[in-house]
């Protein structure tokens, strides 16, 4: 069926204008991004086909350029557009974190870190440097590991925190396995970092682990 043959309340653009973006399904939002369909398949049908094929937005958005472009209705131009949209989203969330006292609005931190770290095949360890008002000074990736573990050196974390004049830190790393539960090694390195940073009067407010679309907060678990 041609898209214009559908009632206006079933067309993604009109539905968004009438009821807001939150009222749309994943496929309908994807259809707005795609803009056009294919011969014999309108844009909503194409979006639904892609959602069925990829199962989740996460799988589609984290596909390699070759896997992405191999799919019906997609190509290099769409891949470039998608990467631009994702990067704009990351930068918007970072602006929110910088504007707010991040520990007073933890959801913005979770959203940013989930977007930044999910889907990575290599484990990385990030630090968010905060001022005395718990506002973000900057974020930095300090360590890169294998798919199984990252080597984290307390001395380097202390040195970086002092260099950035941080009053407090939020630690973050990803689990490429997709399971966000903290390991014993995660708990041990957090304790070591707490002890090292206490010597220079810098607090760790949280350690957040991202696995897939989920994240676990040490602070919420009572582990910090």
Coordinates of C-alpha atoms in Angstrom, one line a residue:
X1 CA 0.0 0.0 0.0
X2 CA 1.3 3.5 -0.8
X3 CA 2.1 5.5 2.2
X4 CA -0.2 8.4 1.2
X5 CA -3.1 5.9 1.0
X6 CA -2.9 5.3 4.8
X7 CA -5.0 7.4 7.1
X8 CA -3.1 10.4 8.4
X9 CA -3.0 9.0 12.0
X10 CA -1.0 6.0 10.6
X11 CA 1.6 8.0 8.7
X12 CA 4.7 8.5 10.9
X13 CA 5.3 12.2 10.2
X14 CA 1.7 13.2 10.7
X15 CA 1.5 11.0 13.8
X16 CA 4.6 12.6 15.3
X17 CA 3.3 16.1 14.6
X18 CA 0.0 15.3 16.2
X19 CA 1.1 13.3 19.2
X20 CA 4.8 13.7 19.6
X21 CA 7.8 11.4 18.9
X22 CA 7.1 9.2 22.0
X23 CA 3.9 8.0 20.4
X24 CA 5.7 6.3 17.5
X25 CA 7.0 2.7 17.5
X26 CA 10.6 1.9 16.7
X27 CA 9.7 1.0 13.1
X28 CA 7.8 4.3 12.7
X29 CA 10.7 6.4 13.9
X30 CA 13.0 4.4 11.7
X31 CA 10.7 5.1 8.7
X32 CA 11.1 8.9 9.3
X33 CA 14.8 8.4 9.3
X34 CA 14.7 6.4 6.0
X35 CA 12.3 8.8 4.3
X36 CA 11.6 6.7 1.3
X37 CA 10.7 3.1 0.6
X38 CA 11.4 0.7 -2.3
X39 CA 9.4 -0.4 -5.3
X40 CA 6.5 -2.5 -3.9
X41 CA 7.3 -1.6 -0.3
X42 CA 6.4 1.7 1.3
X43 CA 8.8 3.3 3.9
X44 CA 6.9 1.9 6.9
X45 CA 6.9 -1.6 5.5
X46 CA 10.7 -1.3 4.8
X47 CA 11.3 -0.1 8.4
X48 CA 9.3 -3.0 9.8
X49 CA 11.2 -5.4 7.6
X50 CA 14.5 -4.0 8.9
X51 CA 13.3 -4.2 12.5
X52 CA 12.4 -7.8 12.0
X53 CA 15.7 -8.6 10.3
X54 CA 17.8 -6.9 13.0
X55 CA 15.5 -7.7 16.0
X56 CA 16.6 -4.5 17.9
X57 CA 17.6 -1.0 17.2
X58 CA 20.8 -1.8 19.0
X59 CA 21.7 -4.4 16.4
X60 CA 20.9 -2.1 13.5
X61 CA 22.8 0.9 14.9
X62 CA 25.9 -1.1 15.9
X63 CA 26.2 -3.0 12.6
X64 CA 29.4 -2.6 10.7
X65 CA 29.3 -0.5 7.5
X66 CA 29.5 -3.6 5.4
X67 CA 26.6 -5.4 7.3
X68 CA 24.5 -2.2 7.3
X69 CA 24.9 -1.5 3.6
X70 CA 24.2 -5.1 2.7
X71 CA 20.6 -4.7 3.9
X72 CA 17.6 -3.8 1.7
X73 CA 17.0 -0.1 1.4
X74 CA 20.3 0.9 3.1
X75 CA 23.6 2.2 1.8
X76 CA 26.6 4.4 2.5
X77 CA 24.6 7.6 2.6
X78 CA 22.2 6.2 5.2
X79 CA 25.1 4.8 7.2
X80 CA 26.7 8.3 7.3
X81 CA 23.4 9.9 8.3
X82 CA 22.9 7.4 11.1
X83 CA 26.4 7.9 12.5
X84 CA 25.8 11.7 12.5
X85 CA 22.5 11.2 14.3
X86 CA 24.2 9.0 17.0
X87 CA 27.1 11.4 17.4
X88 CA 24.6 14.4 17.8
X89 CA 22.8 12.4 20.5
X90 CA 26.0 11.7 22.3
X91 CA 27.0 15.4 22.2
X92 CA 23.5 16.5 23.4
X93 CA 23.7 14.1 26.3
X94 CA 27.2 15.3 27.2
X95 CA 25.9 18.9 27.2
X96 CA 23.2 17.9 29.6
X97 CA 25.8 16.3 31.9
X98 CA 27.9 19.4 31.7
X99 CA 25.0 21.7 32.4
X100 CA 23.6 19.7 35.4
X101 CA 25.1 18.7 38.7
X102 CA 25.4 15.1 37.4
X103 CA 25.0 13.3 40.6
X104 CA 21.7 15.1 41.2
X105 CA 20.5 13.9 37.8
X106 CA 22.0 10.4 37.5
X107 CA 19.6 9.4 34.7
X108 CA 21.4 11.8 32.3
X109 CA 24.7 10.2 33.2
X110 CA 23.3 6.7 32.6
X111 CA 21.8 7.6 29.3
X112 CA 25.0 9.2 28.1
X113 CA 27.2 6.3 29.2
X114 CA 24.9 3.7 27.8
X115 CA 25.0 5.4 24.4
X116 CA 28.7 5.9 24.6
X117 CA 29.7 2.4 25.7
X118 CA 27.1 -0.1 24.5
X119 CA 28.0 -2.3 21.6
X120 CA 31.8 -1.9 21.9
X121 CA 33.7 -5.1 21.4
X122 CA 36.6 -4.0 23.5
X123 CA 36.5 -3.2 27.2
X124 CA 37.3 0.4 28.1
X125 CA 37.6 2.3 31.4
X126 CA 36.3 5.9 31.5
X127 CA 36.5 8.6 34.2
X128 CA 34.1 11.5 34.5
X129 CA 35.9 14.4 36.4
X130 CA 33.6 16.5 38.5
X131 CA 34.1 19.9 40.2
X132 CA 33.1 20.7 43.8
X133 CA 29.5 21.2 42.7
X134 CA 29.4 17.8 41.0
X135 CA 29.3 19.4 37.6
X136 CA 31.2 17.7 34.8
X137 CA 34.6 19.1 33.9
X138 CA 35.3 16.5 31.2
X139 CA 35.3 12.8 30.5
X140 CA 38.2 10.7 29.5
X141 CA 39.0 7.2 28.5
X142 CA 42.0 6.1 30.5
X143 CA 42.4 2.4 29.8
X144 CA 41.7 0.0 26.9
X145 CA 41.5 -3.7 27.5
X146 CA 40.7 -6.9 25.8
X147 CA 37.2 -8.3 25.4
X148 CA 37.7 -9.9 28.9
X149 CA 39.4 -7.3 31.0
X150 CA 41.0 -3.9 31.3
X151 CA 44.1 -3.2 33.3
X152 CA 43.4 -0.2 35.5
X153 CA 46.3 1.5 37.4
X154 CA 45.3 3.6 40.5
X155 CA 48.4 5.8 40.1
X156 CA 47.3 6.9 36.6
X157 CA 43.8 7.6 37.8
X158 CA 45.0 9.7 40.7
X159 CA 47.4 11.6 38.4
X160 CA 44.7 12.3 35.8
X161 CA 42.2 13.4 38.6
X162 CA 44.8 15.9 39.9
X163 CA 45.7 17.2 36.5
X164 CA 42.0 17.9 35.8
X165 CA 41.5 19.6 39.2
X166 CA 38.7 17.2 40.1
X167 CA 36.9 17.2 43.4
X168 CA 35.1 13.9 42.7
X169 CA 35.0 11.2 40.1
X170 CA 32.5 8.9 38.5
X171 CA 34.1 5.7 37.1
X172 CA 32.6 3.8 34.2
X173 CA 33.4 0.8 32.0
X174 CA 31.7 -1.6 29.7
X175 CA 31.2 -5.3 29.6
X176 CA 31.2 -6.4 26.0
X177 CA 29.4 -9.6 27.0
X178 CA 26.3 -7.5 27.4
X179 CA 26.0 -8.5 31.1
X180 CA 26.3 -5.5 33.4
X181 CA 26.7 -7.3 36.7
X182 CA 29.9 -6.3 38.5
X183 CA 32.6 -8.9 38.9
X184 CA 34.8 -9.5 41.9
X185 CA 37.6 -7.8 39.9
X186 CA 35.4 -4.8 39.4
X187 CA 34.7 -4.5 43.1
X188 CA 38.4 -4.9 43.9
X189 CA 39.6 -2.2 41.6
X190 CA 36.9 0.1 42.8
X191 CA 38.1 -0.4 46.4
X192 CA 41.7 0.2 45.4
X193 CA 40.9 3.4 43.6
X194 CA 38.8 4.6 46.5
X195 CA 41.8 4.1 48.9
X196 CA 44.2 5.8 46.5
X197 CA 42.0 8.8 45.9
X198 CA 41.2 9.3 49.5
X199 CA 44.9 10.1 50.1
X200 CA 44.4 13.2 47.9
X201 CA 40.9 14.1 49.1
X202 CA 39.0 13.1 46.0
X203 CA 35.8 11.1 46.3
X204 CA 34.4 8.4 44.0
X205 CA 30.7 9.1 43.7
X206 CA 29.9 6.1 41.6
X207 CA 31.2 3.3 39.4
X208 CA 28.8 2.5 36.5
X209 CA 29.0 -0.6 34.4
X210 CA 27.4 -0.7 31.0
X211 CA 26.4 -4.0 29.4
X212 CA 24.3 -3.8 26.3
X213 CA 21.4 -1.5 27.0
X214 CA 21.6 -2.0 30.8
X215 CA 23.8 -0.3 33.4
X216 CA 24.6 -1.1 37.0
X217 CA 25.4 1.6 39.6
X218 CA 27.7 0.8 42.5
X219 CA 26.2 3.7 44.4
X220 CA 22.6 2.3 44.0
X221 CA 23.8 -1.1 45.0
X222 CA 25.4 0.2 48.1
X223 CA 28.9 -0.9 46.9
X224 CA 30.3 2.6 47.3

